[in-house]
PDB file of C-alpha atoms in Angstrom:
ATOM      1  CA  MET A   1      29.544   8.879  -2.755  1.00  0.00           C
ATOM      2  CA  SER A   2      26.122   9.460  -0.917  1.00  0.00           C
ATOM      3  CA  THR A   3      24.920  12.960  -0.552  1.00  0.00           C
ATOM      4  CA  SER A   4      22.625  12.270   2.571  1.00  0.00           C
ATOM      5  CA  LYS A   5      22.041  14.948   5.127  1.00  0.00           C
ATOM      6  CA  MET A   6      23.611  14.169   8.432  1.00  0.00           C
ATOM      7  CA  ASN A   7      21.708  14.382  11.731  1.00  0.00           C
ATOM      8  CA  PRO A   8      23.265  16.701  14.200  1.00  0.00           C
ATOM      9  CA  LEU A   9      22.035  14.832  17.204  1.00  0.00           C
ATOM     10  CA  GLU A  10      23.670  11.386  16.012  1.00  0.00           C
ATOM     11  CA  ALA A  11      26.221  12.341  13.485  1.00  0.00           C
ATOM     12  CA  ARG A  12      24.910   9.623  11.285  1.00  0.00           C
ATOM     13  CA  PRO A  13      22.131   9.583   8.484  1.00  0.00           C
ATOM     14  CA  LEU A  14      18.714   8.493   9.386  1.00  0.00           C
ATOM     15  CA  PRO A  15      17.102   6.050   7.185  1.00  0.00           C
ATOM     16  CA  SER A  16      14.306   8.410   6.162  1.00  0.00           C
ATOM     17  CA  GLN A  17      16.964  11.202   5.343  1.00  0.00           C
ATOM     18  CA  VAL A  18      18.883   9.143   2.972  1.00  0.00           C
ATOM     19  CA  VAL A  19      18.128  10.343  -0.490  1.00  0.00           C
ATOM     20  CA  LYS A  20      19.178   8.112  -3.091  1.00  0.00           C
ATOM     21  CA  ASP A  21      21.407   9.791  -5.717  1.00  0.00           C
ATOM     22  CA  ASP A  22      19.619   8.250  -8.534  1.00  0.00           C
ATOM     23  CA  GLU A  23      16.060   9.181  -7.727  1.00  0.00           C
ATOM     24  CA  PRO A  24      15.973  12.277 -10.016  1.00  0.00           C
ATOM     25  CA  ILE A  25      17.245  10.112 -12.847  1.00  0.00           C
ATOM     26  CA  LEU A  26      14.480   7.453 -12.049  1.00  0.00           C
ATOM     27  CA  VAL A  27      11.646  10.165 -11.970  1.00  0.00           C
ATOM     28  CA  ALA A  28      12.926  11.609 -15.465  1.00  0.00           C
ATOM     29  CA  ALA A  29      13.126   8.206 -16.932  1.00  0.00           C
ATOM     30  CA  ALA A  30       9.594   7.288 -15.650  1.00  0.00           C
ATOM     31  CA  LYS A  31       8.417  10.634 -16.802  1.00  0.00           C
ATOM     32  CA  GLY A  32       9.836   9.869 -20.261  1.00  0.00           C
ATOM     33  CA  GLY A  33       7.680   6.442 -20.322  1.00  0.00           C
ATOM     34  CA  ASP A  34      10.182   4.249 -18.822  1.00  0.00           C
ATOM     35  CA  ILE A  35       7.960   1.920 -16.954  1.00  0.00           C
ATOM     36  CA  SER A  36      10.864  -0.151 -15.122  1.00  0.00           C
ATOM     37  CA  ALA A  37      11.977   3.280 -13.691  1.00  0.00           C
ATOM     38  CA  PHE A  38       8.759   3.892 -12.094  1.00  0.00           C
ATOM     39  CA  GLU A  39       8.574   0.056 -10.767  1.00  0.00           C
ATOM     40  CA  THR A  40      11.841   0.952  -9.091  1.00  0.00           C
ATOM     41  CA  LEU A  41      10.337   4.083  -7.410  1.00  0.00           C
ATOM     42  CA  VAL A  42       7.487   1.774  -6.256  1.00  0.00           C
ATOM     43  CA  GLY A  43       9.589  -0.907  -4.855  1.00  0.00           C
ATOM     44  CA  ARG A  44      11.665   1.595  -3.176  1.00  0.00           C
ATOM     45  CA  TYR A  45       8.813   3.200  -1.258  1.00  0.00           C
ATOM     46  CA  GLU A  46       6.094   0.906  -1.359  1.00  0.00           C
ATOM     47  CA  ARG A  47       6.789  -0.372   2.387  1.00  0.00           C
ATOM     48  CA  LYS A  48       7.038   3.330   3.834  1.00  0.00           C
ATOM     49  CA  ILE A  49       3.906   4.308   2.137  1.00  0.00           C
ATOM     50  CA  PHE A  50       2.078   1.369   3.392  1.00  0.00           C
ATOM     51  CA  ARG A  51       3.386   2.243   6.813  1.00  0.00           C
ATOM     52  CA  LEU A  52       2.170   5.688   6.570  1.00  0.00           C
ATOM     53  CA  ALA A  53      -1.337   4.713   5.429  1.00  0.00           C
ATOM     54  CA  GLN A  54      -1.622   2.165   7.918  1.00  0.00           C
ATOM     55  CA  ASN A  55      -0.519   4.650  10.777  1.00  0.00           C
ATOM     56  CA  ILE A  56      -3.110   7.247   9.467  1.00  0.00           C
ATOM     57  CA  THR A  57      -6.105   4.852   8.661  1.00  0.00           C
ATOM     58  CA  GLN A  58      -5.507   2.551  11.413  1.00  0.00           C
ATOM     59  CA  ASN A  59      -7.257   0.034   9.122  1.00  0.00           C
ATOM     60  CA  ARG A  60      -5.412  -2.659   7.048  1.00  0.00           C
ATOM     61  CA  GLU A  61      -7.883  -2.928   4.135  1.00  0.00           C
ATOM     62  CA  ASP A  62      -8.118   1.150   3.797  1.00  0.00           C
ATOM     63  CA  ALA A  63      -4.129   1.217   3.913  1.00  0.00           C
ATOM     64  CA  GLU A  64      -3.795  -0.982   0.981  1.00  0.00           C
ATOM     65  CA  ASP A  65      -6.422   1.057  -0.935  1.00  0.00           C
ATOM     66  CA  VAL A  66      -4.211   3.974   0.003  1.00  0.00           C
ATOM     67  CA  LEU A  67      -1.125   2.335  -1.210  1.00  0.00           C
ATOM     68  CA  GLN A  68      -2.555   1.464  -4.607  1.00  0.00           C
ATOM     69  CA  GLU A  69      -4.274   5.013  -5.327  1.00  0.00           C
ATOM     70  CA  ALA A  70      -1.119   6.914  -4.234  1.00  0.00           C
ATOM     71  CA  PHE A  71       0.935   5.002  -6.881  1.00  0.00           C
ATOM     72  CA  LEU A  72      -1.556   5.034  -9.462  1.00  0.00           C
ATOM     73  CA  LYS A  73      -2.117   8.920  -8.934  1.00  0.00           C
ATOM     74  CA  ALA A  74       1.534   9.380  -8.786  1.00  0.00           C
ATOM     75  CA  TYR A  75       1.899   7.836 -12.093  1.00  0.00           C
ATOM     76  CA  GLU A  76      -0.901   9.645 -13.716  1.00  0.00           C
ATOM     77  CA  HIS A  77       0.164  13.096 -12.582  1.00  0.00           C
ATOM     78  CA  LEU A  78       3.941  12.515 -12.929  1.00  0.00           C
ATOM     79  CA  GLY A  79       4.145  15.064 -15.821  1.00  0.00           C
ATOM     80  CA  GLU A  80       3.079  17.703 -13.181  1.00  0.00           C
ATOM     81  CA  PHE A  81       5.840  16.823 -10.812  1.00  0.00           C
ATOM     82  CA  GLN A  82       8.176  19.702 -11.191  1.00  0.00           C
ATOM     83  CA  GLY A  83      11.150  18.673  -9.069  1.00  0.00           C
ATOM     84  CA  ASN A  84      11.079  21.449  -6.685  1.00  0.00           C
ATOM     85  CA  SER A  85      10.859  18.874  -3.765  1.00  0.00           C
ATOM     86  CA  ARG A  86      11.763  15.334  -3.532  1.00  0.00           C
ATOM     87  CA  PHE A  87       9.828  12.836  -5.197  1.00  0.00           C
ATOM     88  CA  TYR A  88       9.305  11.196  -1.943  1.00  0.00           C
ATOM     89  CA  THR A  89       7.801  14.025  -0.350  1.00  0.00           C
ATOM     90  CA  TRP A  90       5.394  14.714  -3.259  1.00  0.00           C
ATOM     91  CA  LEU A  91       4.504  10.909  -3.035  1.00  0.00           C
ATOM     92  CA  VAL A  92       3.852  11.276   0.609  1.00  0.00           C
ATOM     93  CA  ARG A  93       1.443  14.331   0.007  1.00  0.00           C
ATOM     94  CA  ILE A  94      -0.789  12.206  -2.270  1.00  0.00           C
ATOM     95  CA  ALA A  95      -0.833   9.281   0.014  1.00  0.00           C
ATOM     96  CA  VAL A  96      -1.571  11.622   2.842  1.00  0.00           C
ATOM     97  CA  ASN A  97      -4.737  13.183   0.855  1.00  0.00           C
ATOM     98  CA  GLN A  98      -5.868   9.655   0.088  1.00  0.00           C
ATOM     99  CA  ALA A  99      -5.531   8.533   3.763  1.00  0.00           C
ATOM    100  CA  LEU A 100      -7.284  11.549   5.065  1.00  0.00           C
ATOM    101  CA  MET A 101     -10.194  10.770   2.786  1.00  0.00           C
ATOM    102  CA  LYS A 102     -10.524   7.394   3.522  1.00  0.00           C
ATOM    103  CA  LEU A 103     -10.367   8.285   7.312  1.00  0.00           C
ATOM    104  CA  ARG A 104     -12.959  11.019   6.907  1.00  0.00           C
ATOM    105  CA  LYS A 105     -15.382   8.652   5.191  1.00  0.00           C
ATOM    106  CA  ARG A 106     -14.949   6.088   7.717  1.00  0.00           C
ATOM    107  CA  ARG A 107     -15.173   8.432  10.708  1.00  0.00           C
ATOM    108  CA  PRO A 108     -16.879  11.803   9.436  1.00  0.00           C
ATOM    109  CA  ASN A 109     -17.407  13.382  12.720  1.00  0.00           C
ATOM    110  CA  GLN A 110     -14.298  12.449  14.489  1.00  0.00           C
ATOM    111  CA  VAL A 111     -11.398  13.613  12.097  1.00  0.00           C
ATOM    112  CA  SER A 112     -10.884  17.266  12.013  1.00  0.00           C
ATOM    113  CA  LEU A 113      -7.179  18.567  11.375  1.00  0.00           C
ATOM    114  CA  ASP A 114      -7.975  22.213  10.975  1.00  0.00           C
ATOM    115  CA  GLU A 115      -9.445  23.020  14.511  1.00  0.00           C
ATOM    116  CA  GLU A 116      -7.293  24.004  17.293  1.00  0.00           C
ATOM    117  CA  ILE A 117      -7.129  21.290  19.839  1.00  0.00           C
ATOM    118  CA  ASP A 118      -7.352  22.190  23.667  1.00  0.00           C
ATOM    119  CA  THR A 119      -7.252  18.803  25.337  1.00  0.00           C
ATOM    120  CA  GLY A 120      -7.084  20.601  28.573  1.00  0.00           C
ATOM    121  CA  GLU A 121      -4.199  18.246  29.609  1.00  0.00           C
ATOM    122  CA  GLU A 122      -1.195  19.428  31.376  1.00  0.00           C
ATOM    123  CA  LEU A 123       1.984  19.450  29.033  1.00  0.00           C
ATOM    124  CA  MET A 124       4.415  19.276  31.884  1.00  0.00           C
ATOM    125  CA  PRO A 125       5.616  15.491  31.769  1.00  0.00           C
ATOM    126  CA  ARG A 126       4.578  13.650  34.864  1.00  0.00           C
ATOM    127  CA  GLU A 127       7.012  10.710  34.766  1.00  0.00           C
ATOM    128  CA  VAL A 128      10.675  11.677  34.541  1.00  0.00           C
ATOM    129  CA  GLU A 129      12.894   8.703  34.584  1.00  0.00           C
ATOM    130  CA  ASP A 130      16.202   8.207  32.555  1.00  0.00           C
ATOM    131  CA  TRP A 131      16.098   5.503  29.675  1.00  0.00           C
ATOM    132  CA  GLY A 132      19.890   5.262  29.600  1.00  0.00           C
ATOM    133  CA  PRO A 133      21.853   4.727  26.137  1.00  0.00           C
ATOM    134  CA  SER A 134      19.973   2.739  23.292  1.00  0.00           C
ATOM    135  CA  PRO A 135      17.034   1.974  25.007  1.00  0.00           C
ATOM    136  CA  GLU A 136      15.686   0.122  21.782  1.00  0.00           C
ATOM    137  CA  GLU A 137      18.382  -2.431  21.725  1.00  0.00           C
ATOM    138  CA  ARG A 138      16.620  -4.104  24.858  1.00  0.00           C
ATOM    139  CA  TYR A 139      14.033  -5.439  22.377  1.00  0.00           C
ATOM    140  CA  GLN A 140      13.994  -7.861  19.446  1.00  0.00           C
ATOM    141  CA  GLN A 141      12.995  -5.804  16.142  1.00  0.00           C
ATOM    142  CA  THR A 142       9.483  -7.505  15.648  1.00  0.00           C
ATOM    143  CA  GLU A 143       8.814  -6.753  19.241  1.00  0.00           C
ATOM    144  CA  LEU A 144       9.991  -3.175  19.243  1.00  0.00           C
ATOM    145  CA  SER A 145       7.889  -2.651  16.004  1.00  0.00           C
ATOM    146  CA  GLY A 146       4.910  -3.694  17.798  1.00  0.00           C
ATOM    147  CA  ILE A 147       5.246  -1.230  20.696  1.00  0.00           C
ATOM    148  CA  LEU A 148       5.938   1.469  18.223  1.00  0.00           C
ATOM    149  CA  SER A 149       2.728   0.741  16.281  1.00  0.00           C
ATOM    150  CA  SER A 150       0.687   0.087  19.471  1.00  0.00           C
ATOM    151  CA  VAL A 151       1.837   3.490  20.977  1.00  0.00           C
ATOM    152  CA  ILE A 152       1.349   5.545  18.042  1.00  0.00           C
ATOM    153  CA  SER A 153      -2.147   4.227  17.157  1.00  0.00           C
ATOM    154  CA  ASP A 154      -3.252   5.499  20.636  1.00  0.00           C
ATOM    155  CA  LEU A 155      -2.535   9.113  19.650  1.00  0.00           C
ATOM    156  CA  ASP A 156      -5.383  11.276  18.571  1.00  0.00           C
ATOM    157  CA  PRO A 157      -5.518  11.247  14.805  1.00  0.00           C
ATOM    158  CA  SER A 158      -4.421  14.901  14.629  1.00  0.00           C
ATOM    159  CA  PHE A 159      -1.417  14.446  16.523  1.00  0.00           C
ATOM    160  CA  ARG A 160      -0.589  11.104  14.973  1.00  0.00           C
ATOM    161  CA  ILE A 161      -0.500  12.444  11.469  1.00  0.00           C
ATOM    162  CA  VAL A 162       1.864  15.491  12.273  1.00  0.00           C
ATOM    163  CA  PHE A 163       4.276  13.193  14.083  1.00  0.00           C
ATOM    164  CA  GLN A 164       4.142  10.580  11.158  1.00  0.00           C
ATOM    165  CA  LEU A 165       5.017  13.296   8.609  1.00  0.00           C
ATOM    166  CA  ARG A 166       7.405  15.570  10.730  1.00  0.00           C
ATOM    167  CA  ASP A 167       9.304  12.746  12.450  1.00  0.00           C
ATOM    168  CA  ILE A 168       9.104   9.537  10.638  1.00  0.00           C
ATOM    169  CA  GLU A 169       8.698  10.715   6.979  1.00  0.00           C
ATOM    170  CA  ASP A 170      11.070  13.590   7.755  1.00  0.00           C
ATOM    171  CA  LEU A 171       8.912  16.436   6.051  1.00  0.00           C
ATOM    172  CA  SER A 172      10.009  19.885   7.213  1.00  0.00           C
ATOM    173  CA  THR A 173       7.444  21.831   9.515  1.00  0.00           C
ATOM    174  CA  GLU A 174       6.575  23.678   6.397  1.00  0.00           C
ATOM    175  CA  GLU A 175       5.897  20.826   4.216  1.00  0.00           C
ATOM    176  CA  THR A 176       3.655  19.239   7.007  1.00  0.00           C
ATOM    177  CA  ALA A 177       1.642  22.238   7.285  1.00  0.00           C
ATOM    178  CA  GLU A 178       1.257  22.537   3.549  1.00  0.00           C
ATOM    179  CA  ALA A 179       0.200  18.893   3.103  1.00  0.00           C
ATOM    180  CA  LEU A 180      -2.278  19.051   6.050  1.00  0.00           C
ATOM    181  CA  GLY A 181      -3.724  22.508   5.366  1.00  0.00           C
ATOM    182  CA  LEU A 182      -2.539  23.740   8.979  1.00  0.00           C
ATOM    183  CA  SER A 183      -0.597  26.777   9.951  1.00  0.00           C
ATOM    184  CA  ILE A 184       2.867  26.350  11.164  1.00  0.00           C
ATOM    185  CA  PRO A 185       1.866  27.235  14.823  1.00  0.00           C
ATOM    186  CA  ALA A 186      -0.816  24.471  14.762  1.00  0.00           C
ATOM    187  CA  VAL A 187       1.889  21.899  13.359  1.00  0.00           C
ATOM    188  CA  LYS A 188       4.405  22.765  16.048  1.00  0.00           C
ATOM    189  CA  SER A 189       1.677  22.508  18.878  1.00  0.00           C
ATOM    190  CA  ARG A 190       0.558  19.115  17.580  1.00  0.00           C
ATOM    191  CA  LEU A 191       3.935  17.954  17.257  1.00  0.00           C
ATOM    192  CA  LEU A 192       4.943  19.020  21.001  1.00  0.00           C
ATOM    193  CA  ARG A 193       2.077  17.311  22.207  1.00  0.00           C
ATOM    194  CA  ALA A 194       2.722  14.164  20.076  1.00  0.00           C
ATOM    195  CA  ARG A 195       6.260  14.021  21.108  1.00  0.00           C
ATOM    196  CA  LEU A 196       5.522  14.253  24.795  1.00  0.00           C
ATOM    197  CA  LYS A 197       2.648  11.779  24.635  1.00  0.00           C
ATOM    198  CA  LEU A 198       4.802   9.196  22.773  1.00  0.00           C
ATOM    199  CA  ARG A 199       7.723   9.944  25.167  1.00  0.00           C
ATOM    200  CA  GLN A 200       5.199   9.098  28.131  1.00  0.00           C
ATOM    201  CA  LYS A 201       3.841   6.076  26.527  1.00  0.00           C
ATOM    202  CA  LEU A 202       7.259   4.588  25.817  1.00  0.00           C
ATOM    203  CA  ASN A 203       8.578   5.355  29.182  1.00  0.00           C
ATOM    204  CA  ARG A 204       7.036   2.231  30.557  1.00  0.00           C
ATOM    205  CA  TYR A 205       9.064   0.182  28.139  1.00  0.00           C
ATOM    206  CA  PHE A 206      12.373   2.066  28.283  1.00  0.00           C
ATOM    207  CA  ARG A 207      12.756   3.399  31.742  1.00  0.00           C
ATOM    208  CA  ARG A 208      16.116   2.307  33.447  1.00  0.00           C
ATOM    209  CA  SER A 209      14.185   0.700  36.500  1.00  0.00           C
ATOM    210  CA  GLU A 210      12.193  -1.675  34.151  1.00  0.00           C
ATOM    211  CA  ASN A 211      15.161  -3.492  33.284  1.00  0.00           C
ATOM    212  CA  SER A 212      17.203  -2.924  36.447  1.00  0.00           C
TER     213      SER A 212
ATOM    214  CA  MET B   1      13.813  30.479  32.154  1.00  0.00           C
ATOM    215  CA  ASN B   2      11.951  27.731  34.105  1.00  0.00           C
ATOM    216  CA  CYS B   3      10.877  24.244  33.419  1.00  0.00           C
ATOM    217  CA  ARG B   4       7.477  25.163  32.091  1.00  0.00           C
ATOM    218  CA  SER B   5       9.311  27.409  29.567  1.00  0.00           C
ATOM    219  CA  ILE B   6      11.756  24.447  28.570  1.00  0.00           C
ATOM    220  CA  VAL B   7       8.905  22.183  27.825  1.00  0.00           C
ATOM    221  CA  LYS B   8       7.065  24.922  25.816  1.00  0.00           C
ATOM    222  CA  GLU B   9      10.145  25.419  23.705  1.00  0.00           C
ATOM    223  CA  LEU B  10      11.262  21.711  23.580  1.00  0.00           C
ATOM    224  CA  THR B  11      10.236  21.206  19.706  1.00  0.00           C
ATOM    225  CA  ASN B  12      11.988  24.259  18.675  1.00  0.00           C
ATOM    226  CA  TYR B  13      14.844  23.432  20.647  1.00  0.00           C
ATOM    227  CA  LEU B  14      15.256  19.853  19.468  1.00  0.00           C
ATOM    228  CA  ASP B  15      14.436  21.066  15.878  1.00  0.00           C
ATOM    229  CA  GLU B  16      17.239  23.708  16.251  1.00  0.00           C
ATOM    230  CA  ALA B  17      14.789  26.429  15.315  1.00  0.00           C
ATOM    231  CA  LEU B  18      15.665  28.913  18.223  1.00  0.00           C
ATOM    232  CA  ASP B  19      17.684  31.880  18.085  1.00  0.00           C
ATOM    233  CA  SER B  20      21.177  31.656  19.948  1.00  0.00           C
ATOM    234  CA  THR B  21      19.935  33.552  22.907  1.00  0.00           C
ATOM    235  CA  LEU B  22      17.063  31.406  23.710  1.00  0.00           C
ATOM    236  CA  LYS B  23      19.238  28.165  22.986  1.00  0.00           C
ATOM    237  CA  ALA B  24      21.595  29.445  25.392  1.00  0.00           C
ATOM    238  CA  SER B  25      19.230  30.025  28.118  1.00  0.00           C
ATOM    239  CA  ILE B  26      17.696  26.747  27.730  1.00  0.00           C
ATOM    240  CA  GLU B  27      21.255  25.139  27.898  1.00  0.00           C
ATOM    241  CA  LYS B  28      21.976  27.196  31.019  1.00  0.00           C
ATOM    242  CA  HIS B  29      18.612  25.762  32.861  1.00  0.00           C
ATOM    243  CA  LEU B  30      19.648  22.207  31.533  1.00  0.00           C
ATOM    244  CA  GLU B  31      22.954  22.573  33.217  1.00  0.00           C
ATOM    245  CA  HIS B  32      21.335  22.585  36.748  1.00  0.00           C
ATOM    246  CA  CYS B  33      18.007  20.938  36.099  1.00  0.00           C
ATOM    247  CA  GLU B  34      18.213  17.142  36.148  1.00  0.00           C
ATOM    248  CA  ASP B  35      14.376  16.679  35.372  1.00  0.00           C
ATOM    249  CA  CYS B  36      14.556  18.797  32.303  1.00  0.00           C
ATOM    250  CA  ARG B  37      17.542  16.987  30.942  1.00  0.00           C
ATOM    251  CA  VAL B  38      15.868  13.706  31.272  1.00  0.00           C
ATOM    252  CA  VAL B  39      12.846  15.166  29.640  1.00  0.00           C
ATOM    253  CA  VAL B  40      14.747  16.531  26.737  1.00  0.00           C
ATOM    254  CA  ASP B  41      16.942  13.339  26.326  1.00  0.00           C
ATOM    255  CA  THR B  42      14.055  10.917  26.438  1.00  0.00           C
ATOM    256  CA  THR B  43      12.109  13.064  24.167  1.00  0.00           C
ATOM    257  CA  LYS B  44      15.101  13.081  21.686  1.00  0.00           C
ATOM    258  CA  LYS B  45      15.518   9.531  21.961  1.00  0.00           C
ATOM    259  CA  THR B  46      11.716   8.941  21.170  1.00  0.00           C
ATOM    260  CA  ILE B  47      11.964  10.644  17.872  1.00  0.00           C
ATOM    261  CA  GLN B  48      15.067   8.873  17.201  1.00  0.00           C
ATOM    262  CA  ILE B  49      13.497   5.445  17.775  1.00  0.00           C
ATOM    263  CA  PHE B  50      10.601   6.236  15.324  1.00  0.00           C
ATOM    264  CA  CYS B  51      12.844   7.719  12.891  1.00  0.00           C
ATOM    265  CA  ASN B  52      15.211   4.818  12.843  1.00  0.00           C
ATOM    266  CA  SER B  53      12.483   2.200  12.862  1.00  0.00           C
ATOM    267  CA  GLU B  54      12.332   0.357   9.340  1.00  0.00           C
ATOM    268  CA  PRO B  55       9.048  -0.385   7.941  1.00  0.00           C
ATOM    269  CA  ALA B  56       7.956  -4.051   7.912  1.00  0.00           C
ATOM    270  CA  PRO B  57       8.022  -5.919   4.708  1.00  0.00           C
ATOM    271  CA  LEU B  58       5.032  -5.469   2.610  1.00  0.00           C
ATOM    272  CA  PRO B  59       2.651  -8.446   2.825  1.00  0.00           C
ATOM    273  CA  GLU B  60       2.942 -10.724  -0.161  1.00  0.00           C
ATOM    274  CA  ASP B  61      -0.796 -10.426  -1.055  1.00  0.00           C
ATOM    275  CA  THR B  62      -0.594  -6.677  -0.691  1.00  0.00           C
ATOM    276  CA  ARG B  63       2.513  -6.386  -3.192  1.00  0.00           C
ATOM    277  CA  THR B  64       0.534  -8.815  -5.583  1.00  0.00           C
ATOM    278  CA  ARG B  65      -2.578  -6.453  -5.477  1.00  0.00           C
ATOM    279  CA  LEU B  66      -0.464  -3.337  -5.985  1.00  0.00           C
ATOM    280  CA  ARG B  67       1.458  -4.832  -9.025  1.00  0.00           C
ATOM    281  CA  GLU B  68      -1.722  -6.223 -10.575  1.00  0.00           C
ATOM    282  CA  ALA B  69      -3.327  -2.496 -10.199  1.00  0.00           C
ATOM    283  CA  LEU B  70      -0.230  -0.983 -11.660  1.00  0.00           C
ATOM    284  CA  GLU B  71      -0.107  -3.332 -14.403  1.00  0.00           C
ATOM    285  CA  ARG B  72      -4.017  -2.845 -15.318  1.00  0.00           C
ATOM    286  CA  ARG B  73      -3.358   1.020 -15.223  1.00  0.00           C
ATOM    287  CA  LEU B  74      -0.040   0.595 -17.425  1.00  0.00           C
ATOM    288  CA  ARG B  75      -1.745  -1.870 -20.006  1.00  0.00           C
ATOM    289  CA  ARG B  76      -4.344   0.963 -20.370  1.00  0.00           C
ATOM    290  CA  VAL B  77      -1.668   3.876 -20.821  1.00  0.00           C
ATOM    291  CA  ARG B  78       0.184   1.515 -23.585  1.00  0.00           C
ATOM    292  CA  ALA B  79      -3.365   0.713 -25.368  1.00  0.00           C
TER     293      ALA B  79
END
């Protein structure tokens, strides 16, 4: 029987919220030197860590480096993992640190997460049109992936990373703040802007009038 | 509660991080404001669409290089 959390909005577990029951057993085995247990963890999370790295760095080569460095560091520091959080949350923190280092190296003057950002933009949504139920079902999976990847890559990095951690990787607001060295109000402010911007960008694909 | 306050509290509302009084005032506003209902609903769907999206399979060459890097490290540990 799965012990996954239920999403109150949809009454079904979201993929990122499904915690495999055997994760603590695999981590304990890997800590004890069982290499195949660690390889199972790698196989379970490699796609998500690669997507995370790509979304942060926006560069395939950097994302591949981050993927390797994150798993190598996780293996090297496995003894320090206390089990106070999920293994995946711990792994995400390692990957985010690696990805931010890459990003800052590539664009040293453009990436600052710790400054309060005042874009001067009005928060009030300009386009208000209903999407109808299950708008994503109008697109094929690969087409939908392309749309999501394109709209998220347009976001300012400081909004994109917060949205990625909070809404895609399912970290809590506190975990996101800790991973990025931000205050909780700063995380909430960036998350609100990111959600509204993405909503606006997706509006052109999902609004009812687009398909009527 | 006006439309501007709804947008300001949107993230806390969607994350169920509001006290019951504020939540009730938002829901009262939503009962009669169609525009805010649409904004709340489409923002909720935005989160769901991203959250439900499955990551693409790892490119084969990327997976091979990851396995090789791990193997090199594990070999050093074993030695």
